[in-house]
Coordinates of C-alpha atoms in Angstrom, one line a residue:
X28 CA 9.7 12.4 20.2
X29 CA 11.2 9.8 18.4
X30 CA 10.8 6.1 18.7
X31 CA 13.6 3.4 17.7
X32 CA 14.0 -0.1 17.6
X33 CA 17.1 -1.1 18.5
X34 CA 18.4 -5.3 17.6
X35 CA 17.0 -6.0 20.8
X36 CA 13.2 -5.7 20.5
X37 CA 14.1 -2.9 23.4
X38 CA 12.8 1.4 22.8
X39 CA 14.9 3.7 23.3
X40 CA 14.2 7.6 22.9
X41 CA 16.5 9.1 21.0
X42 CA 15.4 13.4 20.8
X43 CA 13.5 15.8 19.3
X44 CA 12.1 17.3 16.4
X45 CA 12.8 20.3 14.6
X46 CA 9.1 20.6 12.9
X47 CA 7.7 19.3 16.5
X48 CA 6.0 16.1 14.3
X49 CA 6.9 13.0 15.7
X50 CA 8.9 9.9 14.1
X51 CA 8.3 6.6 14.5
X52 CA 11.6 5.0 12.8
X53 CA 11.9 1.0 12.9
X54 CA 15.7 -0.1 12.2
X55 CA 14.8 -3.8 10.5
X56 CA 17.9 -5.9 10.9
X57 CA 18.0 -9.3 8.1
X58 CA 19.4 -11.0 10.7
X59 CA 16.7 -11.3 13.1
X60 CA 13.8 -11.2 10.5
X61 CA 12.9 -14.0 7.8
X62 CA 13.7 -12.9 4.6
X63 CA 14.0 -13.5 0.6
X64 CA 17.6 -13.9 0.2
X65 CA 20.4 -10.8 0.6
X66 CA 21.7 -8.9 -2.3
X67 CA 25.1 -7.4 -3.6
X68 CA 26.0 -4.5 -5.0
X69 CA 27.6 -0.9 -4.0
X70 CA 24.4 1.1 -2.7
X71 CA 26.7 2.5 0.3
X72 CA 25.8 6.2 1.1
X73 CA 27.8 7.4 3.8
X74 CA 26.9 10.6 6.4
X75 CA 29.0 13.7 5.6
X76 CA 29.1 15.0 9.2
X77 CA 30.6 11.5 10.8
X78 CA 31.9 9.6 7.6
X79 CA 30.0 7.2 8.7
X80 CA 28.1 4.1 6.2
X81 CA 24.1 5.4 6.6
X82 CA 21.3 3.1 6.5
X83 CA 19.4 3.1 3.5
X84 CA 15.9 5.7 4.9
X85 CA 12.7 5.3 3.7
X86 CA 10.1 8.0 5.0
X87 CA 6.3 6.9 5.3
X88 CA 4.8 10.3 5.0
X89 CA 1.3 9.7 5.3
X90 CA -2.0 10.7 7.3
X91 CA -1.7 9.4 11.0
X92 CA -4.9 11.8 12.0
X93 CA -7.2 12.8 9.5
X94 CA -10.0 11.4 6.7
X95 CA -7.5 9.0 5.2
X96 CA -5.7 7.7 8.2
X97 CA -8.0 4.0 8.3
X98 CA -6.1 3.5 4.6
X99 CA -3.0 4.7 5.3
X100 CA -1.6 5.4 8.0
X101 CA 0.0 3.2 10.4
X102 CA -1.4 0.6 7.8
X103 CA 0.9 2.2 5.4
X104 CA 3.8 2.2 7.8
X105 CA 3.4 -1.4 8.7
X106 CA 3.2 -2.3 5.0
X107 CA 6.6 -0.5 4.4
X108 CA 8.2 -2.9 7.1
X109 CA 6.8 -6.0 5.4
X110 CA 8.5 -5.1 2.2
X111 CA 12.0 -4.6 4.1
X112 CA 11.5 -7.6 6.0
X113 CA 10.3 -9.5 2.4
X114 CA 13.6 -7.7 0.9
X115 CA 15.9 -8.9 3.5
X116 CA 16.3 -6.1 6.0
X117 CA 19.8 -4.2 5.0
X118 CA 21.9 -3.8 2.0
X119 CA 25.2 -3.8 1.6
X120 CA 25.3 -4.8 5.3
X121 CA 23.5 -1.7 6.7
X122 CA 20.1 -1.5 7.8
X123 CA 17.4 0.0 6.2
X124 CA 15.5 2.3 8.1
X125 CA 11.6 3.3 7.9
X126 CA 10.7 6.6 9.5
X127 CA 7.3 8.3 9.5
X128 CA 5.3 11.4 9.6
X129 CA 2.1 12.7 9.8
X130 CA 1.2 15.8 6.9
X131 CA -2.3 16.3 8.6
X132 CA -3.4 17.1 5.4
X133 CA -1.6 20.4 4.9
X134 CA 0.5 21.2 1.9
X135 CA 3.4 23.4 4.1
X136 CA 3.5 20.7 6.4
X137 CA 3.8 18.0 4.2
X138 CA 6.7 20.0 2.2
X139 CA 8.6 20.9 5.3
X140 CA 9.0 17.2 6.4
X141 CA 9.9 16.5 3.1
X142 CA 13.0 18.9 2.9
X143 CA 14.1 18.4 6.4
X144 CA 14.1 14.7 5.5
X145 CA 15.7 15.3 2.4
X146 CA 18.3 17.8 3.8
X147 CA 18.9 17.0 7.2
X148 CA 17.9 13.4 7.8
X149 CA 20.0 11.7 4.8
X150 CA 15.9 10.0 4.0
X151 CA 16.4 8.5 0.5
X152 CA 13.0 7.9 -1.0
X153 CA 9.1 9.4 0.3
X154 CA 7.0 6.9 -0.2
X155 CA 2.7 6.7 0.1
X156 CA 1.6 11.0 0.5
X157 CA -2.0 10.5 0.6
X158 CA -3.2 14.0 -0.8
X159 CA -2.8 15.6 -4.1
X160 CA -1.8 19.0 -3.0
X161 CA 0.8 17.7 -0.2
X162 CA 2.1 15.2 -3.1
X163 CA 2.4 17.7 -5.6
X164 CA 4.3 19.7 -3.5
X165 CA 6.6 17.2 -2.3
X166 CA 7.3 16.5 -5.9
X167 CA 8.5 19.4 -6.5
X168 CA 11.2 19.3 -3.6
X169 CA 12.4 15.8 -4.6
X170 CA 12.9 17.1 -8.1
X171 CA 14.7 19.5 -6.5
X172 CA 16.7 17.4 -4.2
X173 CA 17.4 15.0 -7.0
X174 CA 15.5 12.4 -4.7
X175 CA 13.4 9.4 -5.1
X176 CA 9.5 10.0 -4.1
X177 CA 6.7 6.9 -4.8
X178 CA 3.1 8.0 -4.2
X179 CA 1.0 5.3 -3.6
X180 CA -2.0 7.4 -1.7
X181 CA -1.9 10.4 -3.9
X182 CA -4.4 10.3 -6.8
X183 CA -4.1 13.0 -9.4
X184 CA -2.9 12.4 -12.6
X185 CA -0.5 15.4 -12.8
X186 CA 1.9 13.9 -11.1
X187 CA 2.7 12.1 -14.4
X188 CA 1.0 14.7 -16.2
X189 CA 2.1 18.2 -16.7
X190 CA 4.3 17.9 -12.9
X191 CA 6.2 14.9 -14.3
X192 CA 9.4 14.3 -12.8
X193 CA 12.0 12.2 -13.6
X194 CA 12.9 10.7 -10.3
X195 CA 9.0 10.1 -9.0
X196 CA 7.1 6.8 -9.3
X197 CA 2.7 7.0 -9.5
X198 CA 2.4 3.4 -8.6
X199 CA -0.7 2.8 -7.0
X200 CA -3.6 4.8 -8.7
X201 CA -4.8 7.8 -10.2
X202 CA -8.5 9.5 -10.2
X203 CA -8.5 8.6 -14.2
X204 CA -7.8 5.0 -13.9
X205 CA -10.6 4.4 -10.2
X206 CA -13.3 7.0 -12.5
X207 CA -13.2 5.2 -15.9
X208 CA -13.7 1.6 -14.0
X209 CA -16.5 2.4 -11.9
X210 CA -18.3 5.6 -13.7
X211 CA -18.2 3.5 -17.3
X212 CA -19.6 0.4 -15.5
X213 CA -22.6 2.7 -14.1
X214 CA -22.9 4.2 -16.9
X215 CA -23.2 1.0 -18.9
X216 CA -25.5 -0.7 -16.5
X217 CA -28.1 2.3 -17.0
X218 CA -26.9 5.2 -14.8
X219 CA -26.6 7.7 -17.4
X220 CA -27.6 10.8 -15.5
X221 CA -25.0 11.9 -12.7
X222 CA -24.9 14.9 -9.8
X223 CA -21.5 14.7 -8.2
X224 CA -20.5 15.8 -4.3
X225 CA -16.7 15.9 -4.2
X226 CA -14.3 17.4 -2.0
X227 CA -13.1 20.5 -2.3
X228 CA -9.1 20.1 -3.0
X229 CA -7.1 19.0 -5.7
X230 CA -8.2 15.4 -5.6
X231 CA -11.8 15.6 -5.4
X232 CA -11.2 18.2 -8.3
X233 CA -9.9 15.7 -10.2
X234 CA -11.8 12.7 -9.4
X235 CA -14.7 14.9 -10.4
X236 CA -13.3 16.1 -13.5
X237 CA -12.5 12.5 -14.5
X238 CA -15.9 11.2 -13.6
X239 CA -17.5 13.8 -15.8
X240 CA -15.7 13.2 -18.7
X241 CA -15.9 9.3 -18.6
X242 CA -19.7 9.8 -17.9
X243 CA -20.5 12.1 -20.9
X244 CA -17.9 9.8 -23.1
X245 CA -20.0 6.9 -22.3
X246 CA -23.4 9.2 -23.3
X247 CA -24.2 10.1 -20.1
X248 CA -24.6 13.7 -18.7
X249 CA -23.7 15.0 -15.2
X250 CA -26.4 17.5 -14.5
X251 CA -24.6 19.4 -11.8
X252 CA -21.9 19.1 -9.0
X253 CA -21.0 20.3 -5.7
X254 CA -17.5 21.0 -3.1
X255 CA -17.6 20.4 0.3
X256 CA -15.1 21.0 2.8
X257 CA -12.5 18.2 3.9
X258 CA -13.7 16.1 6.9
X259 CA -16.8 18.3 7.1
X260 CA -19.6 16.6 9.6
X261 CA -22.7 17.8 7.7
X262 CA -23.3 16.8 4.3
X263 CA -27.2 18.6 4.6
X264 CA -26.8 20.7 1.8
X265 CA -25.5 18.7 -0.7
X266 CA -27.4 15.8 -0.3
X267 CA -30.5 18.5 -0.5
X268 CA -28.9 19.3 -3.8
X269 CA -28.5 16.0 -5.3
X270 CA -31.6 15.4 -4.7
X271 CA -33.0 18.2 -6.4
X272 CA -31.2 17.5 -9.1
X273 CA -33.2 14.3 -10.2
X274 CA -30.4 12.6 -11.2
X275 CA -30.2 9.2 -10.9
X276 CA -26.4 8.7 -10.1
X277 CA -25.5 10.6 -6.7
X278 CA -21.3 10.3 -7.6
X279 CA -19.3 10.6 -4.3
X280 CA -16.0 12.1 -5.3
X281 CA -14.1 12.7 -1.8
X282 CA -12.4 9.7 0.1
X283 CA -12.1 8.0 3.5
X284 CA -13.7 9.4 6.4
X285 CA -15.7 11.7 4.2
X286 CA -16.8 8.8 1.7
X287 CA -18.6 7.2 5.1
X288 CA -20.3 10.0 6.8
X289 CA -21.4 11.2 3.3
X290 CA -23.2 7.6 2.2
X291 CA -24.5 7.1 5.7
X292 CA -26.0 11.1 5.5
X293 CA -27.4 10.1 2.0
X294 CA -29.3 7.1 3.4
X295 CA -30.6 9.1 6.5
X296 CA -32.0 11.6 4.0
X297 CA -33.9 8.7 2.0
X298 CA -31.7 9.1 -1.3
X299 CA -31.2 5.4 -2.1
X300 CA -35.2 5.0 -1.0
X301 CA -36.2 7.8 -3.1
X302 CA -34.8 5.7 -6.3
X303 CA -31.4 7.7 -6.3
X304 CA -28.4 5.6 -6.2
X305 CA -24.8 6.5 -5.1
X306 CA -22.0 5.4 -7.2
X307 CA -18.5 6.1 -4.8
X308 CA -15.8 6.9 -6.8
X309 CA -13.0 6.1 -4.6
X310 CA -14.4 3.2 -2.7
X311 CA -11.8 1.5 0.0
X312 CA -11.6 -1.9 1.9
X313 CA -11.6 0.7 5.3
X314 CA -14.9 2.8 3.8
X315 CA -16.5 -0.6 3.3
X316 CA -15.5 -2.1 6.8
X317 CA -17.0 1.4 8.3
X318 CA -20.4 1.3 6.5
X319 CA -21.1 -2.5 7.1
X320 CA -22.7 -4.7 4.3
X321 CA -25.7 -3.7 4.9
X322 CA -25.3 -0.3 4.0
X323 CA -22.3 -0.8 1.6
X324 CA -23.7 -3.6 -0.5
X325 CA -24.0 -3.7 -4.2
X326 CA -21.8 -0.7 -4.9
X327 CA -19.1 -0.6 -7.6
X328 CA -15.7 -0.1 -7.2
X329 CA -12.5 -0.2 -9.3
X330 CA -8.9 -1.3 -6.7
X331 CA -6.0 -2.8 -8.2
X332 CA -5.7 -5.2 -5.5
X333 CA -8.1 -7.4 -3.3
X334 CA -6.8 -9.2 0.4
X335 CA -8.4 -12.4 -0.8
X336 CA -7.9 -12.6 -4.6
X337 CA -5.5 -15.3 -4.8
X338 CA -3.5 -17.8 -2.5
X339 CA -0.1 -15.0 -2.9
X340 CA -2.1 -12.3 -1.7
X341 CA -3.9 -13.8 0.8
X342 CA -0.7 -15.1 2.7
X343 CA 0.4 -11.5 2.6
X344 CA -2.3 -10.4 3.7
X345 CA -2.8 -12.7 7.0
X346 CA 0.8 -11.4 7.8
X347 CA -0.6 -7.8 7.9
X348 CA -3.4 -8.7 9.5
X349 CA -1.8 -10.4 12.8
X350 CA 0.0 -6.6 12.7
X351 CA -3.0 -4.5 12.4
X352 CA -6.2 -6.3 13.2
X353 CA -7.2 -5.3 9.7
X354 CA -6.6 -6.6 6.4
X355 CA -4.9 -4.1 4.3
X356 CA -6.8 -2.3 1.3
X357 CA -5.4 -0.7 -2.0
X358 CA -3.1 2.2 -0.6
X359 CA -1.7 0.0 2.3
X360 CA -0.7 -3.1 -0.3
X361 CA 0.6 -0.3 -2.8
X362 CA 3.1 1.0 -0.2
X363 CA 4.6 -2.6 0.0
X364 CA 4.2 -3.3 -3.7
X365 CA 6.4 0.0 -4.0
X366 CA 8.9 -0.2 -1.3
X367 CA 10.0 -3.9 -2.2
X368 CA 10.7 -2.8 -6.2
X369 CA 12.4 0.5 -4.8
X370 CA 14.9 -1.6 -3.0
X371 CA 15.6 -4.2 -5.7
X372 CA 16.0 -1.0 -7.7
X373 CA 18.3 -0.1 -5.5
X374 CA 20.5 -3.6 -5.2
X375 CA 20.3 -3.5 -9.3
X376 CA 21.8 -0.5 -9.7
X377 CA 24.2 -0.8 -7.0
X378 CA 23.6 2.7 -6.2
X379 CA 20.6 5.1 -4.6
X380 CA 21.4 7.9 -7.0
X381 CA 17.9 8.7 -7.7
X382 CA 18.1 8.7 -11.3
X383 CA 19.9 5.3 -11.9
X384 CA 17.0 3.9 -9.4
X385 CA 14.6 4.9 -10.9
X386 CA 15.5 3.5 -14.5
X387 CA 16.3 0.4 -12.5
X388 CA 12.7 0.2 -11.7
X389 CA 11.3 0.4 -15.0
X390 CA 13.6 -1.7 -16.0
X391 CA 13.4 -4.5 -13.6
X392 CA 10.0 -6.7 -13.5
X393 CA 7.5 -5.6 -11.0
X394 CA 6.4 -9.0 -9.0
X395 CA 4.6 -8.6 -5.8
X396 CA 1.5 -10.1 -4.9
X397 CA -0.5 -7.5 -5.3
X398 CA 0.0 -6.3 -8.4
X399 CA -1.4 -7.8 -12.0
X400 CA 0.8 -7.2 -15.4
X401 CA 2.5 -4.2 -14.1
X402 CA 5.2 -2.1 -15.7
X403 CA 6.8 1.4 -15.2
X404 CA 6.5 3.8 -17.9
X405 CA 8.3 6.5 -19.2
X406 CA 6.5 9.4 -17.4
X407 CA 6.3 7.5 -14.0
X408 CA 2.6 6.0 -14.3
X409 CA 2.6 2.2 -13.0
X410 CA 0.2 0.6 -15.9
X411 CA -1.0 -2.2 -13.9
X412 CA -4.5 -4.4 -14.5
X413 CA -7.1 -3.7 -11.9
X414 CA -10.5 -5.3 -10.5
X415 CA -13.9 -4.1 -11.3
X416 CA -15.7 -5.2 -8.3
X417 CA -18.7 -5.7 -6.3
X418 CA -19.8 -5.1 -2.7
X419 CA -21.4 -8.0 -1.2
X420 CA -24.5 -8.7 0.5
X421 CA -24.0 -9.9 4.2
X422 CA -25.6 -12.9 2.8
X423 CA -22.5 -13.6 0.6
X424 CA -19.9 -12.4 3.1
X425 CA -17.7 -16.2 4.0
X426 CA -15.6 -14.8 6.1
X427 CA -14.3 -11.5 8.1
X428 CA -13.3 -8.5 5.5
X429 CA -14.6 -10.7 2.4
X430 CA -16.5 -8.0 0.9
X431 CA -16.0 -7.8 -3.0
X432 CA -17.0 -9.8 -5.9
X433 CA -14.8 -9.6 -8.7
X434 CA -16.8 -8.4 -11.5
X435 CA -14.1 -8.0 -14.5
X436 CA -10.1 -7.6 -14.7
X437 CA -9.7 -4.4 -16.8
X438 CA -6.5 -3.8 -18.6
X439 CA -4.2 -1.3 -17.4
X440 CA -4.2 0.0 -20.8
X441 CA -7.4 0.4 -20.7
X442 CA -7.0 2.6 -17.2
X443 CA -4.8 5.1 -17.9
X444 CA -3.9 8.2 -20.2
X445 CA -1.8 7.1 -23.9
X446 CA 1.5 8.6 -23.9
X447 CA 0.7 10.5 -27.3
X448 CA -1.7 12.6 -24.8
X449 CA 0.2 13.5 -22.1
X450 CA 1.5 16.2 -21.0
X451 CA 4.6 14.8 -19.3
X452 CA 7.3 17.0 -20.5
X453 CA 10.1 14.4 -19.6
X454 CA 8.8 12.3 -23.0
X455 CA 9.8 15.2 -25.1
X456 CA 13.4 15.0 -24.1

């Protein structure tokens, strides 16, 4: 069943579904919100079955129910209404709407709400996907569609790699970018022997992959590795491996839920007491808030953004926070950071043909609070500068959710592949 707010504050139920997921679609009028001032241009669209002016649709489709949901989620959704709000609410006098969707991790299900949005819903850009096989997927059918997708959960590098499209935007991270940052720094500080637990799908693939080869660049070896099931309960075996291995880096590659249960499982099996220490390689606001300090503290961890990093940031933040009790980590902040430049993209160009936004993205300047020195490049990567950072000890911690140190800023050069390496086919063209 679907949810809309109507100009009154009042809900009204307005149908079905065809896929039987449910929508939750705010309509966010500039009228009754505060806003940065209203732009011009011709970015009209209208509905071929009424002839009717559309509202400009962005879909959340994100993880309502599964490992990732704490990041994402309805965080993600909420984030997504702050940008329209921070935008102005409507262009071209028409509202924008955000609708939203649960993929529950599955690659079909993520691709059919895609093309029904695409096809039958008028949706004109897909923003956060948090999974690399539903992202990949979903690529494909915007290429397809000739429609605007922006991952900000999704973390594998082929989406601006060999699965390049021209009409996609990578903007919040990738498993190259989060391994180099927190596997070099380990490395560095004398963790040159690695066993790594990751999940068994295309992003814990990757992240492992990644890991591996910034460990063994930086003269490290990773003595052996392990898959485990997504949102598995018991992490026995694995642990039981690692420690066999005698390695002294135990790298987590998996994320969310599993990132928890797995540290907490480690420490109940005496890993960390036995003189084993776990290096996370996706570590998230929501993972830390789970584990507490005291179990969280001292681990490193690569995000481009940080609630708390500066005075911007923070007022952003404390707006989220009155939303969702929480203050919003690296995926939630990158789904605003990507839905505000989407819709100036969209004012610029005076149109939401998908190609002319795009280019209007990496043309315009990317300013949001939280991101540092970012710019769109030619095979959709956001290059942006990120934090090495710290987990605090409780005795550190100044206030609630203050749980990093900032160790470093790292150059987004420094974070992602050269463009003479990739395998992006559009840069050939």
């Amino acid at each position: 069943m679907t949810i809309r707010t109507d100009m009154t504050g009042m809900l009204r139920h307005v149908g079905g579904h065809a896929c039987g997921h449910a929508r939750t679609v705010a309509v966010l009028f500039g009228a009754a919100l505060l806003s940065m001032p209203l732009h011009t241009g011709s970015a009209v669209a209208r509905d071929v079955a009424t002839g009717q002016d559309r509202p400009l649709t962005i879909g959340v489709l994100t993880d309502l129910s599964g490992v990732t949901a704490d990041a994402t989620g309805q965080g993600s959704i909420e984030a997504a209404r702050l940008a329209v709000e921070d935008f102005g609410g409507t262009i071209d006098g028409r509202p924008i709407e955000i609708i939203s969707a649960d993929h529950q991790h599955k690659t079909d299900l993520g691709a059919a709400i895609a093309r029904e949005w695409y096809d039958r819903d008028g949706v004109d850009a897909i923003i956060d996907v948090p999974n690399s096989s539903v992202a990949l997927a979903v690529q494909d059918i915007a290429r397809e569609k000739h429609k605007v997708v922006l991952f900000s959960g999704a973390g594998t590098p082929a989406l601006t790699g060999k699965a390049c499209s021209p009409y996609s935007v990578h903007w919040t991270y990738d498993t190259y970018a989060v391994s180099k940052g927190t596997a070099g720094a380990v490395v560095e500080a004398g963790g040159d022997s690695w066993f790594i637990i990751a999940s068994d799908y295309a992003f814990g693939h990757q992240l492992a992959r990644d890991a591996t080869e910034v460990v063994t660049a930086h003269g490290g070896t990773v003595t052996g590795s392990v898959l485990h099931p997504l949102n598995t309960p018991d992490f026995s075996s694995f642990i039981l491996q690692a420690q066999s291995s005698g390695a002294k880096i135990v790298g987590i590659a998996n994320a969310g839920s599993d990132t928890i249960n797995l540290i907490k499982q480690a420490r109940e099996f005496g890993v960390v007491a036995g003189g084993q220490k776990l290096a996370a390689l996706l570590f998230l606001l929501s993972d830390i808030h789970g584990l507490g300090l005291d179990v969280a503290q001292g681990t490193y961890l690569t995000t481009p953004s940080i609630w708390n990093a500066d005075p911007r940031a923070r007022a952003l933040s404390m707006r989220y926070f009155e939303r969702m009790k929480a203050m919003p980590g690296m995926l939630q902040a990158g789904v605003y950071g990507a839905v505000l430049h989407y819709l100036r993209a969209v004012a610029d160009a005076s149109s939401r043909d998908a190609g002319e936004v795009v280019a209007a993205m990496r043309r315009l300047p990317i300013d949001d609070p939280y991101s540092m020195n970012a710019r769109l490049r030619a095979d959709g990567r956001v290059v942006r500068d990120m934090y090495l950072a710290q987990v605090k000890a409780p005795s550190e911690q100044t206030e609630p959710w203050d749980y990093l140190n900032i160790v470093s800023v790292i150059p987004g050069e420094d974070l992602v592949w050269p463009l003479s390496a990739s395998a992006c086919p559009l840069l050939a063209q």
